PDB file of C-alpha atoms in Angstrom:
ATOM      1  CA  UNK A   1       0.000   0.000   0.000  1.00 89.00           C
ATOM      2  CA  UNK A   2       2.969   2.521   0.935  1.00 90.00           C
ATOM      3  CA  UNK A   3       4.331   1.837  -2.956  1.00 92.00           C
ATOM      4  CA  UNK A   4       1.125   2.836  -4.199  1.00 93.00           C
ATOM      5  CA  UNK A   5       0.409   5.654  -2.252  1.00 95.00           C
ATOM      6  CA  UNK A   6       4.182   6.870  -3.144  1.00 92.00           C
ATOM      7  CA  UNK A   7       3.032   5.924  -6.623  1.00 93.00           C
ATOM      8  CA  UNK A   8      -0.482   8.240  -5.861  1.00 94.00           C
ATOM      9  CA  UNK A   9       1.564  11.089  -4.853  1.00 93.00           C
ATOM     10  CA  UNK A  10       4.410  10.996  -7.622  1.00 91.00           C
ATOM     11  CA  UNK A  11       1.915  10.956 -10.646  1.00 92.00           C
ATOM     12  CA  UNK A  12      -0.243  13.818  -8.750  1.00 92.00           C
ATOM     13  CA  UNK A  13       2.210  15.562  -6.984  1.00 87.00           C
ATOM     14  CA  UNK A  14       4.810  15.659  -9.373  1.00 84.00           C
ATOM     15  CA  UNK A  15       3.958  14.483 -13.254  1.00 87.00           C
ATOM     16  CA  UNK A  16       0.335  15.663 -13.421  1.00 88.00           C
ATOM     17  CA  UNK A  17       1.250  18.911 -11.801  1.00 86.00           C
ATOM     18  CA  UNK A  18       4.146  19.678 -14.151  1.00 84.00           C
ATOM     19  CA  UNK A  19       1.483  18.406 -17.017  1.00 87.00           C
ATOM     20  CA  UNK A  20      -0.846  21.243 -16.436  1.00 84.00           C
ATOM     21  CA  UNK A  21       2.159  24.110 -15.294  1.00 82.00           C
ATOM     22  CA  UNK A  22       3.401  23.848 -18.526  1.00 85.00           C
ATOM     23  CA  UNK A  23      -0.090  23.579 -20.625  1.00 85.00           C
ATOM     24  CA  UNK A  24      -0.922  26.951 -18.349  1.00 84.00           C
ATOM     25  CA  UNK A  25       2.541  28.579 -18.905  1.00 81.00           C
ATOM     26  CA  UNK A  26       4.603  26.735 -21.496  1.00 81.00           C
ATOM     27  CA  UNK A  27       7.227  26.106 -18.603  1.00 76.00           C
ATOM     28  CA  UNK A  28       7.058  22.475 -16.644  1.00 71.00           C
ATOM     29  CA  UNK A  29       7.796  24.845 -13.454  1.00 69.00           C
ATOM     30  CA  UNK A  30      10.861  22.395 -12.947  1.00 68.00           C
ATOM     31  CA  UNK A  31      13.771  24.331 -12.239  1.00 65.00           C
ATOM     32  CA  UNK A  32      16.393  21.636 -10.698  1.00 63.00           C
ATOM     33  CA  UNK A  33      16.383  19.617  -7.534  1.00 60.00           C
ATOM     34  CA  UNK A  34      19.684  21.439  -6.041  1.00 54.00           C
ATOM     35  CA  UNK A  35      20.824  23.563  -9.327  1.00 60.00           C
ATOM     36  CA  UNK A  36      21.365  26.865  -7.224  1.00 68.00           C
ATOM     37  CA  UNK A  37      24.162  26.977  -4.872  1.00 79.00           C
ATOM     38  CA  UNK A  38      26.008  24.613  -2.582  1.00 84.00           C
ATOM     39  CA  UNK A  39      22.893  24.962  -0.141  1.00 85.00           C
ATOM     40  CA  UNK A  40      20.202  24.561  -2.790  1.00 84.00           C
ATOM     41  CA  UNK A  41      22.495  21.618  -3.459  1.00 83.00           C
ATOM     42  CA  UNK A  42      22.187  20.056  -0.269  1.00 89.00           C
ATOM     43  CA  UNK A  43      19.015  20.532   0.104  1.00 87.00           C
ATOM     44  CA  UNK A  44      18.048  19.402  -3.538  1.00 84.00           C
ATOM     45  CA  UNK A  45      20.437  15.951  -2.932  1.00 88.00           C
ATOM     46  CA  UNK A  46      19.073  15.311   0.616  1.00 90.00           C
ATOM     47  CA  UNK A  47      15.131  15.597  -0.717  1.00 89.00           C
ATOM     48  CA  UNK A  48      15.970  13.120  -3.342  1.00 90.00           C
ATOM     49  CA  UNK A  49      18.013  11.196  -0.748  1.00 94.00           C
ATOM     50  CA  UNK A  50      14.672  11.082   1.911  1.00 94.00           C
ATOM     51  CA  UNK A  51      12.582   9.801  -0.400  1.00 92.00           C
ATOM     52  CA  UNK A  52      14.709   7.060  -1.626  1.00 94.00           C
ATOM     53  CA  UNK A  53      14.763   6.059   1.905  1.00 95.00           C
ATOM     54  CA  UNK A  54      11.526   6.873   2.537  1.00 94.00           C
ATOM     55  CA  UNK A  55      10.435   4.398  -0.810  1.00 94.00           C
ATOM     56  CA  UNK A  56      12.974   1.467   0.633  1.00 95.00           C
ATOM     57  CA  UNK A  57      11.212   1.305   3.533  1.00 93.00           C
ATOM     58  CA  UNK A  58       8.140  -0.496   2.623  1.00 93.00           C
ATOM     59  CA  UNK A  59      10.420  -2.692   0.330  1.00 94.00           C
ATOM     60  CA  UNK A  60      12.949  -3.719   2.884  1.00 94.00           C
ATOM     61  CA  UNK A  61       9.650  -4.432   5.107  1.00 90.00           C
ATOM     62  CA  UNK A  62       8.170  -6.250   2.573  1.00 90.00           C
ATOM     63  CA  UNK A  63      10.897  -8.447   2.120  1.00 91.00           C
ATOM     64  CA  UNK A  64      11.585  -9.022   5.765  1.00 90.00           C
ATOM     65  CA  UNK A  65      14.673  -7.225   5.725  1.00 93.00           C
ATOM     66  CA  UNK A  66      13.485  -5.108   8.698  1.00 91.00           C
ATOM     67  CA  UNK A  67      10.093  -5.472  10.973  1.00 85.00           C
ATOM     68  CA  UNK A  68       7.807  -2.746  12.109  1.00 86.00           C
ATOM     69  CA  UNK A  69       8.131  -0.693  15.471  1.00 84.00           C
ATOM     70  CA  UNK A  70       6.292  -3.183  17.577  1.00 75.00           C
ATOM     71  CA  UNK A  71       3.573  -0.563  18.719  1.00 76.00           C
ATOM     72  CA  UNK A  72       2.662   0.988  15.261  1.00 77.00           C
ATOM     73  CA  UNK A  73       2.562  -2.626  13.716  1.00 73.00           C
ATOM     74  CA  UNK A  74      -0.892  -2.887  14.476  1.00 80.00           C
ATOM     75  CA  UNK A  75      -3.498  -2.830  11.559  1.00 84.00           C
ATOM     76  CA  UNK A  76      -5.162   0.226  13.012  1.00 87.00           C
ATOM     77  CA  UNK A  77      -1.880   2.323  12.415  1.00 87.00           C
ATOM     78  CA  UNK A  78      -1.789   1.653   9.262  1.00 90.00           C
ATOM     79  CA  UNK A  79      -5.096   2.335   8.706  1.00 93.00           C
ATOM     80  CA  UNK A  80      -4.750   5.880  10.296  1.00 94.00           C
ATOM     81  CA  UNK A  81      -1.289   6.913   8.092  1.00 94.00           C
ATOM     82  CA  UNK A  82      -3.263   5.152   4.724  1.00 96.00           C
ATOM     83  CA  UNK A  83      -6.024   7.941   5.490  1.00 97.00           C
ATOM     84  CA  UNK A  84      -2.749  10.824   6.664  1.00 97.00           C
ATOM     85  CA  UNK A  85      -1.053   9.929   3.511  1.00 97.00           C
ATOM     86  CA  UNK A  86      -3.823  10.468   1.393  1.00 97.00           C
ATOM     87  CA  UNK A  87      -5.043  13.623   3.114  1.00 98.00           C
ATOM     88  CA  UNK A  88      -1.187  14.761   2.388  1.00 97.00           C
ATOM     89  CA  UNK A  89      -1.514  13.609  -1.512  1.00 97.00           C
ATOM     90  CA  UNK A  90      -5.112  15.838  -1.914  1.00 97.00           C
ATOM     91  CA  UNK A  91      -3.356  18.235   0.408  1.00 97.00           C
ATOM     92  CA  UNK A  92      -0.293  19.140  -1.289  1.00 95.00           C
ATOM     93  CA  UNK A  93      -2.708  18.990  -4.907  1.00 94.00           C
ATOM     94  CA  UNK A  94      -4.684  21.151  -3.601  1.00 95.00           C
ATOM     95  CA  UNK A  95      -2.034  23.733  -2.364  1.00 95.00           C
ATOM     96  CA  UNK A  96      -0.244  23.357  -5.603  1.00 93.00           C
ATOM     97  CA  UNK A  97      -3.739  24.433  -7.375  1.00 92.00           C
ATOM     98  CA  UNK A  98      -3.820  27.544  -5.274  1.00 93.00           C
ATOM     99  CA  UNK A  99      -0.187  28.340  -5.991  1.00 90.00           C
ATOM    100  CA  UNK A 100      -1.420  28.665  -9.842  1.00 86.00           C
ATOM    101  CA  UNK A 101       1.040  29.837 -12.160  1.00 82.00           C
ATOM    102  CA  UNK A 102       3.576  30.590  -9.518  1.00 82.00           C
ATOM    103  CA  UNK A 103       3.947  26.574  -8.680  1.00 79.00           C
ATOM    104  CA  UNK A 104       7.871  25.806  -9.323  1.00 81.00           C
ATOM    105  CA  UNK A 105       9.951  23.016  -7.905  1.00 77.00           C
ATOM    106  CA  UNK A 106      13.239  24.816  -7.332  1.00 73.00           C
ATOM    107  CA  UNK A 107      14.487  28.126  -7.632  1.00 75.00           C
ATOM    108  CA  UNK A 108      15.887  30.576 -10.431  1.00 71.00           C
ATOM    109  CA  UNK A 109      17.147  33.541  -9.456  1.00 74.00           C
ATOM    110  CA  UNK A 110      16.400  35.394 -12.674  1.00 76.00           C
ATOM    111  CA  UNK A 111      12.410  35.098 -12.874  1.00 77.00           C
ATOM    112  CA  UNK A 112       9.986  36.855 -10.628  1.00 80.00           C
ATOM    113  CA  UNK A 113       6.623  35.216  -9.837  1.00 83.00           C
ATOM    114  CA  UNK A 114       3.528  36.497  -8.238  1.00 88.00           C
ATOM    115  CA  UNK A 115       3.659  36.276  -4.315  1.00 91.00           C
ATOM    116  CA  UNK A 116       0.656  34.268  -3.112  1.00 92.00           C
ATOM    117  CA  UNK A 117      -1.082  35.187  -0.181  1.00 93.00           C
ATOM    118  CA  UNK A 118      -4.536  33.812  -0.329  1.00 93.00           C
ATOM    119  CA  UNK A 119      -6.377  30.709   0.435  1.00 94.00           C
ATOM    120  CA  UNK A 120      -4.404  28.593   2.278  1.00 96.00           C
ATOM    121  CA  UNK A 121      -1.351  30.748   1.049  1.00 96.00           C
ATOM    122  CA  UNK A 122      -3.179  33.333   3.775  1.00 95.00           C
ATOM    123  CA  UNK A 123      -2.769  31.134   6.938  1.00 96.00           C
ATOM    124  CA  UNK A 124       0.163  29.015   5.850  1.00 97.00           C
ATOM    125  CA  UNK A 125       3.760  30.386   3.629  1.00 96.00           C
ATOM    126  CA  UNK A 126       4.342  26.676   2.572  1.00 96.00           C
ATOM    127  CA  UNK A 127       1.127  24.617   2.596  1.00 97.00           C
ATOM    128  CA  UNK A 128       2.922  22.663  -0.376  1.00 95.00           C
ATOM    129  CA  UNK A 129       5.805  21.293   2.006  1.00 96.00           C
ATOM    130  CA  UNK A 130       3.171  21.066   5.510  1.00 97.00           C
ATOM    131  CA  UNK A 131       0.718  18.867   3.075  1.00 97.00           C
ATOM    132  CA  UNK A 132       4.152  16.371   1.505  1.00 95.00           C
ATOM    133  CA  UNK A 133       5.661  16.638   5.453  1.00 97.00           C
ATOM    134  CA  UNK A 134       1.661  15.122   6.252  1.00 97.00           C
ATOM    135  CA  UNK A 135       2.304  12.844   3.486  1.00 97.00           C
ATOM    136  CA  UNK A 136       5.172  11.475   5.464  1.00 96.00           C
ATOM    137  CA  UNK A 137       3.850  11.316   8.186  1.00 95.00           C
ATOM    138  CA  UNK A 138       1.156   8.756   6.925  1.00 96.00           C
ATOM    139  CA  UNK A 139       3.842   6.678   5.183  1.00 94.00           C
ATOM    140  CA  UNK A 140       5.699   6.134   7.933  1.00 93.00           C
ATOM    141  CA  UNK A 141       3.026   4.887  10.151  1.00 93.00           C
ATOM    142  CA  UNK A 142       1.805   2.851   6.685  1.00 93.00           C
ATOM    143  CA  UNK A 143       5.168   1.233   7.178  1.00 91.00           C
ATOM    144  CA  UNK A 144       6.297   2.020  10.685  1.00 91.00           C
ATOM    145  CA  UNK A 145       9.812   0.663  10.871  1.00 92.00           C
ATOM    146  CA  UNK A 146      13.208   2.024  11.464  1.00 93.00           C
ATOM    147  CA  UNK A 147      13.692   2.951   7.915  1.00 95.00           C
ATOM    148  CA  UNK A 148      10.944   4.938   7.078  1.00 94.00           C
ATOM    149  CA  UNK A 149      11.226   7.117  10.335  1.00 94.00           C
ATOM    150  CA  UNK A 150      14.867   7.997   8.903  1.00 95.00           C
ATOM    151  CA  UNK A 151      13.449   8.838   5.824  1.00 95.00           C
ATOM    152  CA  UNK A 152      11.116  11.296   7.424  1.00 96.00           C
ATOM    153  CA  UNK A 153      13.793  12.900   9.241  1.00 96.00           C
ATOM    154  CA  UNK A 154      15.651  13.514   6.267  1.00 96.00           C
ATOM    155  CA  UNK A 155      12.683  14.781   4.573  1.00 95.00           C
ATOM    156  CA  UNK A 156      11.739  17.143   7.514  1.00 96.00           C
ATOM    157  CA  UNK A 157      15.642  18.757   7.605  1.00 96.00           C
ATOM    158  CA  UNK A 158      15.925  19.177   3.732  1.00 94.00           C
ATOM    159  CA  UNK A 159      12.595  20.758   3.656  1.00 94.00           C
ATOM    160  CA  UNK A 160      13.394  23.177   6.682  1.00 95.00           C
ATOM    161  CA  UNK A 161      16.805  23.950   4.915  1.00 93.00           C
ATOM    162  CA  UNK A 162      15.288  24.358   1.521  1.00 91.00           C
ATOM    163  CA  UNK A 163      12.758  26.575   3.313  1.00 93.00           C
ATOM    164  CA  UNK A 164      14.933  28.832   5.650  1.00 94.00           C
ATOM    165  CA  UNK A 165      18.228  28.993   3.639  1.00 92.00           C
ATOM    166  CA  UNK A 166      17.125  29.003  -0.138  1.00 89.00           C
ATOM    167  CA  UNK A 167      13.505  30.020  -0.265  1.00 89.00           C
ATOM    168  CA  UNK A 168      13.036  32.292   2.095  1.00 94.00           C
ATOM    169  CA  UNK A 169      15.642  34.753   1.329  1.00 92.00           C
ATOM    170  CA  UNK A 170      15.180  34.478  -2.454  1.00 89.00           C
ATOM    171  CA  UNK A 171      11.354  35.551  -1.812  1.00 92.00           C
ATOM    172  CA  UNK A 172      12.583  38.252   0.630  1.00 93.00           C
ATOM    173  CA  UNK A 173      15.242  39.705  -1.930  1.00 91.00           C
ATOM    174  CA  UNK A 174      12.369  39.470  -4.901  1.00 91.00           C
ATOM    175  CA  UNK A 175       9.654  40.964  -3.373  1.00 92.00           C
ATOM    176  CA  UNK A 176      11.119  43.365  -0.391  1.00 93.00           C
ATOM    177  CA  UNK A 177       8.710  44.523   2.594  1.00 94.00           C
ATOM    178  CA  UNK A 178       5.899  42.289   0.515  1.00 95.00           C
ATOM    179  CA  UNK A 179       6.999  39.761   1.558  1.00 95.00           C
ATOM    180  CA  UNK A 180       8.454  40.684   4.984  1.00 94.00           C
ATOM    181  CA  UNK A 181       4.973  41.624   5.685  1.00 95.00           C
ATOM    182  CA  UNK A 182       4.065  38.365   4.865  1.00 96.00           C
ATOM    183  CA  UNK A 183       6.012  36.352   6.834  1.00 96.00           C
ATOM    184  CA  UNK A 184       5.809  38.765   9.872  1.00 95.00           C
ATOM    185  CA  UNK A 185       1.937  37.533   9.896  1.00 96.00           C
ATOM    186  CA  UNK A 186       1.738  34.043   8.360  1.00 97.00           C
ATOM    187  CA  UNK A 187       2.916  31.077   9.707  1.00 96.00           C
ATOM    188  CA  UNK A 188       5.796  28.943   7.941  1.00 97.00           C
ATOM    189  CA  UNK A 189       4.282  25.394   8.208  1.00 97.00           C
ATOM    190  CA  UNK A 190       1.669  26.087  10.603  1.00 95.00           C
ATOM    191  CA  UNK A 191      -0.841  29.205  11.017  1.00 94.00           C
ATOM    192  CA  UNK A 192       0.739  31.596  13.678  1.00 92.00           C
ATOM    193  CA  UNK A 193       3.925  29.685  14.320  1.00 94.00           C
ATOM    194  CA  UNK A 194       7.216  30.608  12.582  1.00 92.00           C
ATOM    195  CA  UNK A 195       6.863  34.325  12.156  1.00 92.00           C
ATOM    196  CA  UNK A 196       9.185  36.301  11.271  1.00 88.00           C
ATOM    197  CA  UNK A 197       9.710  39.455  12.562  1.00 82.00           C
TER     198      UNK A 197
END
């Protein structure tokens, strides 16, 4: 079930989304995993890292390489991260709608986009990375072994350094007191938490 929801969220998240970006814009939004500087880099590398990690873990599990965490073994945990993962996979869709023709993966220093503060984009600056961070969430109780909660961990750091050290200042450099304004109101990952002021 993890494969498939990984499956779910890669066509959705990833393929469909680029799909319609570039029937909107004539651009695929892709920009690079890591093609910025030696941060981007790391950040880039260690995302594509997670979820290898993240996708071995249901594998190794599978095989019998490596059991489940005794306590979330249970069928009614992963029950509860099949329904979290999905919610994460309509979640991040649906933030990646609201984005519209802003939606990138990666940054480019040389193009400006709009600066989207409505919908969810009013209560939350990433809803894209809180709905994939949901996502793994689910997949790791899906598959709760030791494996998967590495992968999440990896996933939570490169998102928080992709955030904080590429994102953030890019936005604040391209769209000034905007978007200090912005972030001096709206939460990061979570409404009201992660201001910056």
């Amino acid at each position: 079930m993890a494969l498939v929801l990984f499956a779910v969220f890669g066509v959705l998240g990833f393929g469909w989304r680029s799909w319609l970006q570039y029937r909107r814009t004539g651009s695929a939004g892709l920009r690079g995993v890591g093609a910025g500087g030696p941060v981007e880099r790391v950040a880039g590398v260690g995302f594509v890292v997670a979820l290898l990690v993240a996708v071995s873990a249901p594998i190794l599990q599978e095989a019998g390489i490596i059991g489940p965490v005794c306590v979330l073994g249970a069928a009614w945990a992963q029950a509860v991260g099949i329904v979290v993962a999905t919610a994460g996979i309509a979640a991040t869709v649906y933030a990646q709608l609201e984005m519209g023709d802003s939606w990138r993966i990666g940054v480019d220093e040389r193009e400006t986009t709009t600066l989207v503060r409505t919908g969810v984009f009013g209560r939350i600056r990433n809803p894209i990375y809180t709905a994939m961070l949901t996502f793994g969430i689910g997949i790791a109780l899906v598959t709760p072994n030791p494996v998967a909660f590495i992968g999440f961990i990896l996933l939570v750091a490169t998102i928080h350094l992709q955030v904080r050290r590429v994102e953030e200042p890019y936005l604040s450099r391209t769209h000034g007191d905007a978007y200090r304004a912005y972030t001096a109101s709206v939460g990061r990952f979570v409404p009201g938490v992660g201001l910056i002021r």
